[in-house]
PDB file of C-alpha atoms and ligand atoms in Angstrom:
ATOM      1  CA  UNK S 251       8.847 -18.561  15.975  1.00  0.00           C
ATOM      2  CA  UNK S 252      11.480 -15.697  17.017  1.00  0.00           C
ATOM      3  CA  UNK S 253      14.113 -17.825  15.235  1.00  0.00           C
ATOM      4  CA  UNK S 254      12.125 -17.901  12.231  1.00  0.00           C
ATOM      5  CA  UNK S 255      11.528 -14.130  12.172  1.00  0.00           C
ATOM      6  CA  UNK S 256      15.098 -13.720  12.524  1.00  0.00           C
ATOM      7  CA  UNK S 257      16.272 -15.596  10.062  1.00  0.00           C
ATOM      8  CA  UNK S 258      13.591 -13.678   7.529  1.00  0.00           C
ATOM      9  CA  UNK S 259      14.663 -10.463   9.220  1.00  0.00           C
ATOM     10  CA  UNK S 260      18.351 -11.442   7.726  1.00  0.00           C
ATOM     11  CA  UNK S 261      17.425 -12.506   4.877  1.00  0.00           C
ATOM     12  CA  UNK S 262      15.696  -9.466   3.777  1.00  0.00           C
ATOM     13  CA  UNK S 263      18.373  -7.438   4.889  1.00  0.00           C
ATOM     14  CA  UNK S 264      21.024  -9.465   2.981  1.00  0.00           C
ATOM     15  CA  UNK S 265      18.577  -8.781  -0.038  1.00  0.00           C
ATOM     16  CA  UNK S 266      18.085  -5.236   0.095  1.00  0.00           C
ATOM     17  CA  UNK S 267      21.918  -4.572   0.715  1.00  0.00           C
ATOM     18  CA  UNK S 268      23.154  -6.954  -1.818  1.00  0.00           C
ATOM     19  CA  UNK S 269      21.096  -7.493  -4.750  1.00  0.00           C
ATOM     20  CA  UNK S 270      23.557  -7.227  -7.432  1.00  0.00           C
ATOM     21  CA  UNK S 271      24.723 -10.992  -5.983  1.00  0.00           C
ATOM     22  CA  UNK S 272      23.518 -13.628  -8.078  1.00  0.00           C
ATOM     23  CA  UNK S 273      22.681 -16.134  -5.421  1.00  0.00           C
ATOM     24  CA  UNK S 274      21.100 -13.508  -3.389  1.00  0.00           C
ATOM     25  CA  UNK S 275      18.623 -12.327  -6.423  1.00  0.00           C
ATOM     26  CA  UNK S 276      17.752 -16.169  -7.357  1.00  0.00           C
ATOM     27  CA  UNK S 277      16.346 -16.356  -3.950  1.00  0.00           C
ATOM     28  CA  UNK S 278      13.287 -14.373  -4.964  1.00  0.00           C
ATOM     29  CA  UNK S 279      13.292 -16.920  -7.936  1.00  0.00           C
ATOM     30  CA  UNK S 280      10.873 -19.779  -7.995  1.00  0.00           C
ATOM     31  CA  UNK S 281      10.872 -21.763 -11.584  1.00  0.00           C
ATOM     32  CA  UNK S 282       9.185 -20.056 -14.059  1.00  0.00           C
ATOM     33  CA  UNK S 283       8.057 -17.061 -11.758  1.00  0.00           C
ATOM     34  CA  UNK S 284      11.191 -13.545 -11.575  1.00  0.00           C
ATOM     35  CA  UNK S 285       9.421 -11.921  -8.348  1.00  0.00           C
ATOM     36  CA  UNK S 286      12.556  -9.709  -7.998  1.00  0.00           C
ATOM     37  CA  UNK S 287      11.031  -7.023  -9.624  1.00  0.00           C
ATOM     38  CA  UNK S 288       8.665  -6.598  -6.986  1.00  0.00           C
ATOM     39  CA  UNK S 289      10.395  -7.409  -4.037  1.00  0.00           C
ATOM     40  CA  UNK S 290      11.983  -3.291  -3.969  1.00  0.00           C
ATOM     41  CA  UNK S 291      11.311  -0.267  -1.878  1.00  0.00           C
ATOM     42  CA  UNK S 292       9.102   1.579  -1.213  1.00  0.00           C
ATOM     43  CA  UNK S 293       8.386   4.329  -4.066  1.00  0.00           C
ATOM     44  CA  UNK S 294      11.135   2.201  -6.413  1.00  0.00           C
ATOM     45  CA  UNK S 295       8.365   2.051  -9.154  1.00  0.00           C
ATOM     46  CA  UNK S 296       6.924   4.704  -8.550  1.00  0.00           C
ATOM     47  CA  UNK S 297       7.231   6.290 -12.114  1.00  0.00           C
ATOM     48  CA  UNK S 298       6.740   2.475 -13.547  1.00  0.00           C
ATOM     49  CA  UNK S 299       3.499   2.435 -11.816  1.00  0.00           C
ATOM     50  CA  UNK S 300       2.498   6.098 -13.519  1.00  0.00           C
ATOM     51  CA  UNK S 301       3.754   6.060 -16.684  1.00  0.00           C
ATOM     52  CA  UNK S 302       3.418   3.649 -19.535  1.00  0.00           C
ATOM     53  CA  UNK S 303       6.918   4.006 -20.784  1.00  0.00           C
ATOM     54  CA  UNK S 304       7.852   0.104 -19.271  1.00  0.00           C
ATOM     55  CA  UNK S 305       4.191  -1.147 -18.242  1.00  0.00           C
ATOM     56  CA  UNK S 306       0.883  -0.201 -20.404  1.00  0.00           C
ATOM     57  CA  UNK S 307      -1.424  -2.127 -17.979  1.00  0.00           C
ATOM     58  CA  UNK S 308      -1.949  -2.960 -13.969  1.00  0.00           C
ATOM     59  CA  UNK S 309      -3.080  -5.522 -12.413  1.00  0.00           C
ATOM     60  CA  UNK S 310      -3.709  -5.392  -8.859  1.00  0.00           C
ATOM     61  CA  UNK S 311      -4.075  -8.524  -6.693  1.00  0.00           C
ATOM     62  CA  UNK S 312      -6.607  -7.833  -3.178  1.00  0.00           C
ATOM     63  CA  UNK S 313      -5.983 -10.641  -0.817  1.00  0.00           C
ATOM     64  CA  UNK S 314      -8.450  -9.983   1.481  1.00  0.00           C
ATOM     65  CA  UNK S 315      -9.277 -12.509   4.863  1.00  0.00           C
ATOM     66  CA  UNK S 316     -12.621 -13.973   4.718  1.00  0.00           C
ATOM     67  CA  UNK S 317     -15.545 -10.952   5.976  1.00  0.00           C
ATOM     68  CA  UNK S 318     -13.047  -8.484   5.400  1.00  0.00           C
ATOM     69  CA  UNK S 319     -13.479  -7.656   1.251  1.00  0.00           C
ATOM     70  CA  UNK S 320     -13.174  -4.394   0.383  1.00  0.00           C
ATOM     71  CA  UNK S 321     -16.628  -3.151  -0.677  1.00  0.00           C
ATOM     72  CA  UNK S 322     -17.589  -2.558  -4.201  1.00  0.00           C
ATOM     73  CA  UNK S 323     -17.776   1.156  -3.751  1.00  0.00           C
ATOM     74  CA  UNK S 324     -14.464   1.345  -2.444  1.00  0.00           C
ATOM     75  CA  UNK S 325     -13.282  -1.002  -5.523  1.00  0.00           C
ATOM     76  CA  UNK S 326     -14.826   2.259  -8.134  1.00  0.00           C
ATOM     77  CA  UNK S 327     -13.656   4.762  -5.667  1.00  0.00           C
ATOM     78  CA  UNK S 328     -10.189   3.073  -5.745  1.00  0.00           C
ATOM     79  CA  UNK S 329     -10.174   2.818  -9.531  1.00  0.00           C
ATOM     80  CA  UNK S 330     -11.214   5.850 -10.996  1.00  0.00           C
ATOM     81  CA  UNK S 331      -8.161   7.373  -8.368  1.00  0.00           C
ATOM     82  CA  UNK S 332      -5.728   5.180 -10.463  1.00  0.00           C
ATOM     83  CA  UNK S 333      -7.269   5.605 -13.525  1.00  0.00           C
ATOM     84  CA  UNK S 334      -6.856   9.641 -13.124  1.00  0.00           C
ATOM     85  CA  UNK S 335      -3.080   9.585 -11.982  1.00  0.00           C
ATOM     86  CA  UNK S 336      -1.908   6.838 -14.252  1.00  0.00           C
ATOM     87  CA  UNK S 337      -1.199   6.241 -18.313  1.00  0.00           C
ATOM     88  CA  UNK S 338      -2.148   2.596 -18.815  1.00  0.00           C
ATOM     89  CA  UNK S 339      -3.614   2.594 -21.910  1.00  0.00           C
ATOM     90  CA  UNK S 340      -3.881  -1.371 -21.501  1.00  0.00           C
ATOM     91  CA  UNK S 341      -6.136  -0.992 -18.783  1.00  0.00           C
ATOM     92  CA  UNK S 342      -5.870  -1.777 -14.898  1.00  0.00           C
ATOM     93  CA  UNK S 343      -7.291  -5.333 -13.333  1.00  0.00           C
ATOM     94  CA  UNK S 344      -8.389  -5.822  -9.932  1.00  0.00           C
ATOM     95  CA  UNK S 345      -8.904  -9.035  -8.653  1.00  0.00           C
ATOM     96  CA  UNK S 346     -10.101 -10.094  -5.436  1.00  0.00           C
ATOM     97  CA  UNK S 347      -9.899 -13.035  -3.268  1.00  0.00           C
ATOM     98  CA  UNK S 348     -10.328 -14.542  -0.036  1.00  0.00           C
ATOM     99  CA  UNK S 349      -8.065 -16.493   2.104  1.00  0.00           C
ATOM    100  CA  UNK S 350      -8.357 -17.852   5.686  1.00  0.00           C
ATOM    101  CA  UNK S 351      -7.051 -15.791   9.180  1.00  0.00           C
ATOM    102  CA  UNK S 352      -3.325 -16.018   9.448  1.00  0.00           C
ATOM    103  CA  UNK S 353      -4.555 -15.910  13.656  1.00  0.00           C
ATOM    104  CA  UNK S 354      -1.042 -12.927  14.157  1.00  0.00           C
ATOM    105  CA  UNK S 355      -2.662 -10.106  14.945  1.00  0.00           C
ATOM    106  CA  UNK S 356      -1.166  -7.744  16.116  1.00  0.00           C
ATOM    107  CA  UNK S 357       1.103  -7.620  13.128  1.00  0.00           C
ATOM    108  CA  UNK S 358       4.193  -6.279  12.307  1.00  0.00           C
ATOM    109  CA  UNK S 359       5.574  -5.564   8.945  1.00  0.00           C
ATOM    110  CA  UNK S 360       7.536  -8.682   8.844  1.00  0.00           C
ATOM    111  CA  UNK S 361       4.526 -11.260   9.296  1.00  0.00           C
ATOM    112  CA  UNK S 362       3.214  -9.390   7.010  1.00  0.00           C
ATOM    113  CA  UNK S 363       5.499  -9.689   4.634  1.00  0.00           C
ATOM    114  CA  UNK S 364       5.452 -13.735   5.103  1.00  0.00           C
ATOM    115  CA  UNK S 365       1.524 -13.687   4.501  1.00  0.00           C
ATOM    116  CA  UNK S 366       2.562 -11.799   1.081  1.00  0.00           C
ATOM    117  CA  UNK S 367       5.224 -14.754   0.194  1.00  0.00           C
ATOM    118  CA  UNK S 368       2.737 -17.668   0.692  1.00  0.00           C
ATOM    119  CA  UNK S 369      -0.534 -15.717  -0.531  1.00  0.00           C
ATOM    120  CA  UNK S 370       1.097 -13.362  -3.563  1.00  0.00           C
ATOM    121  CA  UNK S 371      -0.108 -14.698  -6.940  1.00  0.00           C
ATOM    122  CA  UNK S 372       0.679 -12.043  -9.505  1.00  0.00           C
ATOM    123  CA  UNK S 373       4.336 -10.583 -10.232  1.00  0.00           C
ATOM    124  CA  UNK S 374       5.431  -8.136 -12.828  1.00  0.00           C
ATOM    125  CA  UNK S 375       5.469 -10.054 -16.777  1.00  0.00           C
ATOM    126  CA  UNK S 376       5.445  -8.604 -19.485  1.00  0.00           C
ATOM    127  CA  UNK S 377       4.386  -4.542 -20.210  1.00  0.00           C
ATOM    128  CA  UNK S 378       1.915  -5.421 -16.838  1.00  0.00           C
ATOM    129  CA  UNK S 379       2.904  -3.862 -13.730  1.00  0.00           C
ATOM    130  CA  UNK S 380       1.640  -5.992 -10.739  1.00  0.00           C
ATOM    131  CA  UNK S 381       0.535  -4.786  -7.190  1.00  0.00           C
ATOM    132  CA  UNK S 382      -0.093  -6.441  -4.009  1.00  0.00           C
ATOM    133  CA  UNK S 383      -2.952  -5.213  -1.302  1.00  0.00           C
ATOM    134  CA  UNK S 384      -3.665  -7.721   1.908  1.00  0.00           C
ATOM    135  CA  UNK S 385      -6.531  -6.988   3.796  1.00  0.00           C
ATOM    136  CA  UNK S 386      -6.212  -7.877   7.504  1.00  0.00           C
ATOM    137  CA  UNK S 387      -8.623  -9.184   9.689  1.00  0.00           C
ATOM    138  CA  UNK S 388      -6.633  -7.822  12.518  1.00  0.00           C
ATOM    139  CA  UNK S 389      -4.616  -4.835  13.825  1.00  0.00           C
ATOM    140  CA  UNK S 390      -1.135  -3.068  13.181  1.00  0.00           C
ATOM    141  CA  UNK S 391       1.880  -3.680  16.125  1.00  0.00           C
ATOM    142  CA  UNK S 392       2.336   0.049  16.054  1.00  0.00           C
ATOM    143  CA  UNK S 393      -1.293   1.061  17.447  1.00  0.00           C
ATOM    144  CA  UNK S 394      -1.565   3.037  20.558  1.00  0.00           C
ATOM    145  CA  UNK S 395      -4.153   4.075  22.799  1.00  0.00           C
ATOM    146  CA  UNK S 396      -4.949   7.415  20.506  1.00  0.00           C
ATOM    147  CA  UNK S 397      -3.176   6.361  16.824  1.00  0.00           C
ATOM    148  CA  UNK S 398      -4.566   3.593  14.665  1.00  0.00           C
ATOM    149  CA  UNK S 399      -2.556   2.652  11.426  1.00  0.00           C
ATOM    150  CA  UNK S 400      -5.564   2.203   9.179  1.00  0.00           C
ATOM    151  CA  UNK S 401      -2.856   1.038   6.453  1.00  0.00           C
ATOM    152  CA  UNK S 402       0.919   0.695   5.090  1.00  0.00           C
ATOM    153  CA  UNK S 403       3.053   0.723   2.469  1.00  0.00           C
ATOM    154  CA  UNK S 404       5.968  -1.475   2.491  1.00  0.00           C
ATOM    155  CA  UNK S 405       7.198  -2.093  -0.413  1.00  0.00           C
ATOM    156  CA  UNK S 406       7.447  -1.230  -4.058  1.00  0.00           C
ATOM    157  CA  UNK S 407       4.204  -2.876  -5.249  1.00  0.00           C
ATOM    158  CA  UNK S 408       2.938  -3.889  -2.005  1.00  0.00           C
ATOM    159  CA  UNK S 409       0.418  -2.497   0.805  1.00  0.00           C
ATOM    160  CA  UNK S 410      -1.696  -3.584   3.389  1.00  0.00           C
ATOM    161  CA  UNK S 411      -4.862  -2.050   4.860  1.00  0.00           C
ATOM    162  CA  UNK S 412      -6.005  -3.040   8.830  1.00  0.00           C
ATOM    163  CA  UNK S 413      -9.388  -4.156   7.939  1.00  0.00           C
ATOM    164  CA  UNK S 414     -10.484  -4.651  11.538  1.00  0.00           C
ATOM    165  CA  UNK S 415      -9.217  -1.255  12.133  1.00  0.00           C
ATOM    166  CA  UNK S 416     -11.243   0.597   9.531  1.00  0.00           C
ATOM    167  CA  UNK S 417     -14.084  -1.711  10.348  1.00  0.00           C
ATOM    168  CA  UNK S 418     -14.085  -0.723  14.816  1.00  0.00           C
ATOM    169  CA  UNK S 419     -13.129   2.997  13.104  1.00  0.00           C
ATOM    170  CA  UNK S 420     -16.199   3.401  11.149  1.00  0.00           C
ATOM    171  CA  UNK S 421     -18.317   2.037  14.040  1.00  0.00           C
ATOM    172  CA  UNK S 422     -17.601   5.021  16.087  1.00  0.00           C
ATOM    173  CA  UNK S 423     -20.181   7.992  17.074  1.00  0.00           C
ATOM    174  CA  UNK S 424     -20.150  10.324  13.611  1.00  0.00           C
ATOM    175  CA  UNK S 425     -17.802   8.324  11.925  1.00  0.00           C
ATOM    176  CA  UNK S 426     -17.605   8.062   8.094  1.00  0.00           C
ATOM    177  CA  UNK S 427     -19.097   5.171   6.315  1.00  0.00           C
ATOM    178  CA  UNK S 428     -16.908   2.205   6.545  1.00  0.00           C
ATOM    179  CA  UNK S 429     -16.641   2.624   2.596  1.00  0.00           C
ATOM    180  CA  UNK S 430     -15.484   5.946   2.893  1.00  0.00           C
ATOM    181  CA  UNK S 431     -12.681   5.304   5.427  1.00  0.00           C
ATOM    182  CA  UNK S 432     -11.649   2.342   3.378  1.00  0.00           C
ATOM    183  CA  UNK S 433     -11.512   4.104  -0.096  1.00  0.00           C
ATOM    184  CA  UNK S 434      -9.081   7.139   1.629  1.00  0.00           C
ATOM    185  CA  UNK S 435      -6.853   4.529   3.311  1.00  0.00           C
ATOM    186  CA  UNK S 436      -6.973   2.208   0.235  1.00  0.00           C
ATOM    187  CA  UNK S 437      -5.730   5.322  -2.332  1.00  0.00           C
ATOM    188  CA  UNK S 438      -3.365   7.241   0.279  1.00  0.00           C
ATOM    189  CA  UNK S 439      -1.281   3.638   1.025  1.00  0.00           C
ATOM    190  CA  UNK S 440      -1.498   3.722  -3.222  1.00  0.00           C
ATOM    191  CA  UNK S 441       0.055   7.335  -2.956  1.00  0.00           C
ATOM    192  CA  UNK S 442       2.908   5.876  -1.416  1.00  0.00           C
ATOM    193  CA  UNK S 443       3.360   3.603  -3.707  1.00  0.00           C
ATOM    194  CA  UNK S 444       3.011   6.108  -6.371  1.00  0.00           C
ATOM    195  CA  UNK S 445       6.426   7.962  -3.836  1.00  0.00           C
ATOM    196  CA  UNK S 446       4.500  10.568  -2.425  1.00  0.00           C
ATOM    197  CA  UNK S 447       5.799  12.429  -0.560  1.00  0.00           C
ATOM    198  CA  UNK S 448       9.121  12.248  -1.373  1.00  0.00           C
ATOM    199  CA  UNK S 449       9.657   8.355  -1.071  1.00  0.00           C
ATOM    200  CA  UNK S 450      10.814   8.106  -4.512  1.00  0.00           C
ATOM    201  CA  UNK S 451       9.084  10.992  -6.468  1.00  0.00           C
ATOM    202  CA  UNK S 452      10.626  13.966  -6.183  1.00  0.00           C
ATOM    203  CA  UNK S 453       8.646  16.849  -4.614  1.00  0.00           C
ATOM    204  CA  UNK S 454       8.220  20.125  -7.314  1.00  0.00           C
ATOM    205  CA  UNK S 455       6.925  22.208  -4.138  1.00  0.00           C
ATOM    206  CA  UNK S 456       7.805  22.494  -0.947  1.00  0.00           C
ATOM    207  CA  UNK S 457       4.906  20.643   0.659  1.00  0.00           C
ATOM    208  CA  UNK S 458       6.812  17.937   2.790  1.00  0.00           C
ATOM    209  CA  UNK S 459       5.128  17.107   6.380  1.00  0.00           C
ATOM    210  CA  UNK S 460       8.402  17.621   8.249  1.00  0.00           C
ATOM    211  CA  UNK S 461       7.364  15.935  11.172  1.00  0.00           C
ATOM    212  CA  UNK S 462       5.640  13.279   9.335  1.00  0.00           C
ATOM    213  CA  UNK S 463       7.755  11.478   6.942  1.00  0.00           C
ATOM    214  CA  UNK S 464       6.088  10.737   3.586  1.00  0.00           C
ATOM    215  CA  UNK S 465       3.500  13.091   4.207  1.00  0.00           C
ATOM    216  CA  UNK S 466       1.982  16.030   3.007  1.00  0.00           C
ATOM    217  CA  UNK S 467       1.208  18.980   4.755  1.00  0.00           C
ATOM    218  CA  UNK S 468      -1.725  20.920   2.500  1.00  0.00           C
ATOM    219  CA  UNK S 469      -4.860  20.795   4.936  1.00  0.00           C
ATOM    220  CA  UNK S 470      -7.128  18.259   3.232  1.00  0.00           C
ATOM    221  CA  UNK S 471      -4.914  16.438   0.783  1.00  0.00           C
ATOM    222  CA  UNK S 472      -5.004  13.012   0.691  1.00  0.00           C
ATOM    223  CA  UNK S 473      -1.600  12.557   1.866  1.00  0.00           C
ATOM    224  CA  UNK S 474      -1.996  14.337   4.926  1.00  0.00           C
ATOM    225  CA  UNK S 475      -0.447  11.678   7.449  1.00  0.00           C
ATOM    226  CA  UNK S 476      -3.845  11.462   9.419  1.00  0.00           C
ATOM    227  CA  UNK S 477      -5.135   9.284   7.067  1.00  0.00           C
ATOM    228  CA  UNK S 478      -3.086   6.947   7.183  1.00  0.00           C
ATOM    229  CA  UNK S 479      -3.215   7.214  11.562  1.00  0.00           C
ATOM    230  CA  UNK S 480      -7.156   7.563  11.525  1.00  0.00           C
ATOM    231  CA  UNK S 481      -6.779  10.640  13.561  1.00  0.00           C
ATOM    232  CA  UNK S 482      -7.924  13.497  11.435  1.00  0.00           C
ATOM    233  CA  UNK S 483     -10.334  11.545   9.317  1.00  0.00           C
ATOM    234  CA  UNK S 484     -13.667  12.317  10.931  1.00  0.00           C
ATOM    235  CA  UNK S 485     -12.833  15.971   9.951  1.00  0.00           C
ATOM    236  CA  UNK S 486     -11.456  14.943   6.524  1.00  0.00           C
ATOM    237  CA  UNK S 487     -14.463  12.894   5.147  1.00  0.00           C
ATOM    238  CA  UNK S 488     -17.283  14.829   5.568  1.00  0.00           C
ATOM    239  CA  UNK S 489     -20.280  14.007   3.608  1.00  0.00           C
ATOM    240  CA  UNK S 490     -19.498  11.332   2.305  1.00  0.00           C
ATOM    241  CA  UNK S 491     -16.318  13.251   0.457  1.00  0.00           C
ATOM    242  CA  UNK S 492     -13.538  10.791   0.078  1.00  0.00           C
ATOM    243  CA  UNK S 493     -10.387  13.182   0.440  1.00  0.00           C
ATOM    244  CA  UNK S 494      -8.123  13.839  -2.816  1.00  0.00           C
ATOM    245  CA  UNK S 495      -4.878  14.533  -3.978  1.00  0.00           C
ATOM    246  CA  UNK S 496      -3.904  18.299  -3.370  1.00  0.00           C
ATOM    247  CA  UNK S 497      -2.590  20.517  -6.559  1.00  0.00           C
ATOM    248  CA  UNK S 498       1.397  19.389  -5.058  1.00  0.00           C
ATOM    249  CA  UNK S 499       0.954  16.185  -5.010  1.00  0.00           C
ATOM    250  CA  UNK S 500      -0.526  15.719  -8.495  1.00  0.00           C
ATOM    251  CA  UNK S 501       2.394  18.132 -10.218  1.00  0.00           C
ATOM    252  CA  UNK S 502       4.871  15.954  -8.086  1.00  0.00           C
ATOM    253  CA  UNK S 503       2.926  12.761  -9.693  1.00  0.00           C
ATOM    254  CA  UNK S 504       2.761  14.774 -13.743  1.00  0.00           C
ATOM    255  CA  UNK S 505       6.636  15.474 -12.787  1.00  0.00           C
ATOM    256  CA  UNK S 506       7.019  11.927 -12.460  1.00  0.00           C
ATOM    257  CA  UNK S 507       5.032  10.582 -15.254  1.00  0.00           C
ATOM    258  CA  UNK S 508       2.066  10.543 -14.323  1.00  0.00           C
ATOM    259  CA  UNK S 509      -1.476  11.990 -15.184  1.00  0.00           C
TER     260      UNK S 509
HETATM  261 ZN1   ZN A 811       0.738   7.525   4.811  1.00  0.00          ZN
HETATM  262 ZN1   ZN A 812      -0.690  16.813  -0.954  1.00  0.00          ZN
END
């Protein structure tokens, strides 16, 4: 086991570093499928994601483990975020299905990573933009007594949300519906994706969480890094209020293509 994560661990550096390499780039090759256009940073597509200039449509893939699937007011929620940031005049897919425990929680990013090489179906082809979500039936590495990651963003078209963590979240004295947690974690991992703040899309304000990396620091705004840690987000959804995108964070999004 540690040898294998090693070896991944290398080979994902040797990737990152040196992807103008031919043999390196035909590694995320398999016949007929080019998965190197989705194997990128964090916030790399962030403006392909927004704008329709290289991709008219999205299609989103939800891997979710069995009793974990998202529910189907989280699915609208989710949606109509992505349909009001985004130009895809081709429309946007989500498609969801179930797969059997991996049995590795805790998990870090790296196992993580490996469930997204053997479960990913859907890559980039064509003018359609294609993103990854798994939905765990288990918890992040990182959690500590008082901070729950609810979710992450790891790469350029990939996330995963701690379904077991949003699930033991929501079952808490005056917690927000489960659905309610889920849709906020569900479109603030998306805002990363989309390179807020500052992973990719340049900020047009100075609203940058300074001790929060990626984060935004407007009181209420989706990208306020409590959402993602579970911390503030009693206070944040309040009746049944799923929080949104502040005023900075949607210029930074228009400034970037965007809606
Ligand atoms: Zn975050
Ligand atoms: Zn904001």
């Amino acid at each position: 086991m540690f040898r294998y994560k090693s070896l991944f661990i290398l080979f994902i550096s040797a990737f990152i570093f040196s992807c103008s390499d031919p043999d390196e780039a035909n590694k995320g090759k398999e016949p007929g499928i080019d998965k190197t256009a989705n194997l990128k940073g964090l916030g790399d597509s962030a403006s392909q994601l927004l704008s329709d200039n290289e991709f008219t449509s999205l299609n989103i893939e939800i891997v979710y483990v069995t009793g974990y699937a998202p529910s189907q007011k989280t699915l609208s929620n989710f949606k109509k975020f992505l349909e009001a940031r985004t130009y895809k005049p081709d429309g946007i897919n989500i498609s969801l299905r179930a797969v059997s425990s991996s049995n590795k929680s805790p998990f870090d990013i790296e196992e993580i990573v490996a469930i997204e090489k053997d479960t990913r179906t859907v890559y980039n082809a064509g003018d359609e933009i294609a993103v990854y979500i798994y939905v765990t039936d288990g918890k992040s590495e990182k959690d500590k007594e008082n901070q729950f990651t609810l979710g992450s963003a790891y790469r350029n078209t990939s996330m995963v949300i701690f379904g077991e963590t949003i699930e033991k979240f929501a079952a808490r004295p005056n917690a927000p519906t489960k659905s309610d947690i889920e849709a906020a974690v569900f479109n603030h991992e998306f805002g990363h994706l989309f390179g807020l703040v500052d992973i990719g899309t340049e900020p047009q304000s100075n609203h940058l969480d300074e001790d929060n990396a990626g984060h935004c620091n407007i009181s209420g705004c989706l990208m306020e890094a409590s959402i993602e840690f579970g911390s503030g987000i009693i206070d944040e959804i309040e009746g049944g209020r799923v929080p949104k995108l502040d005023a900075h964070c949607i210029k930074d999004l228009q400034a970037a293509g965007g809606k």
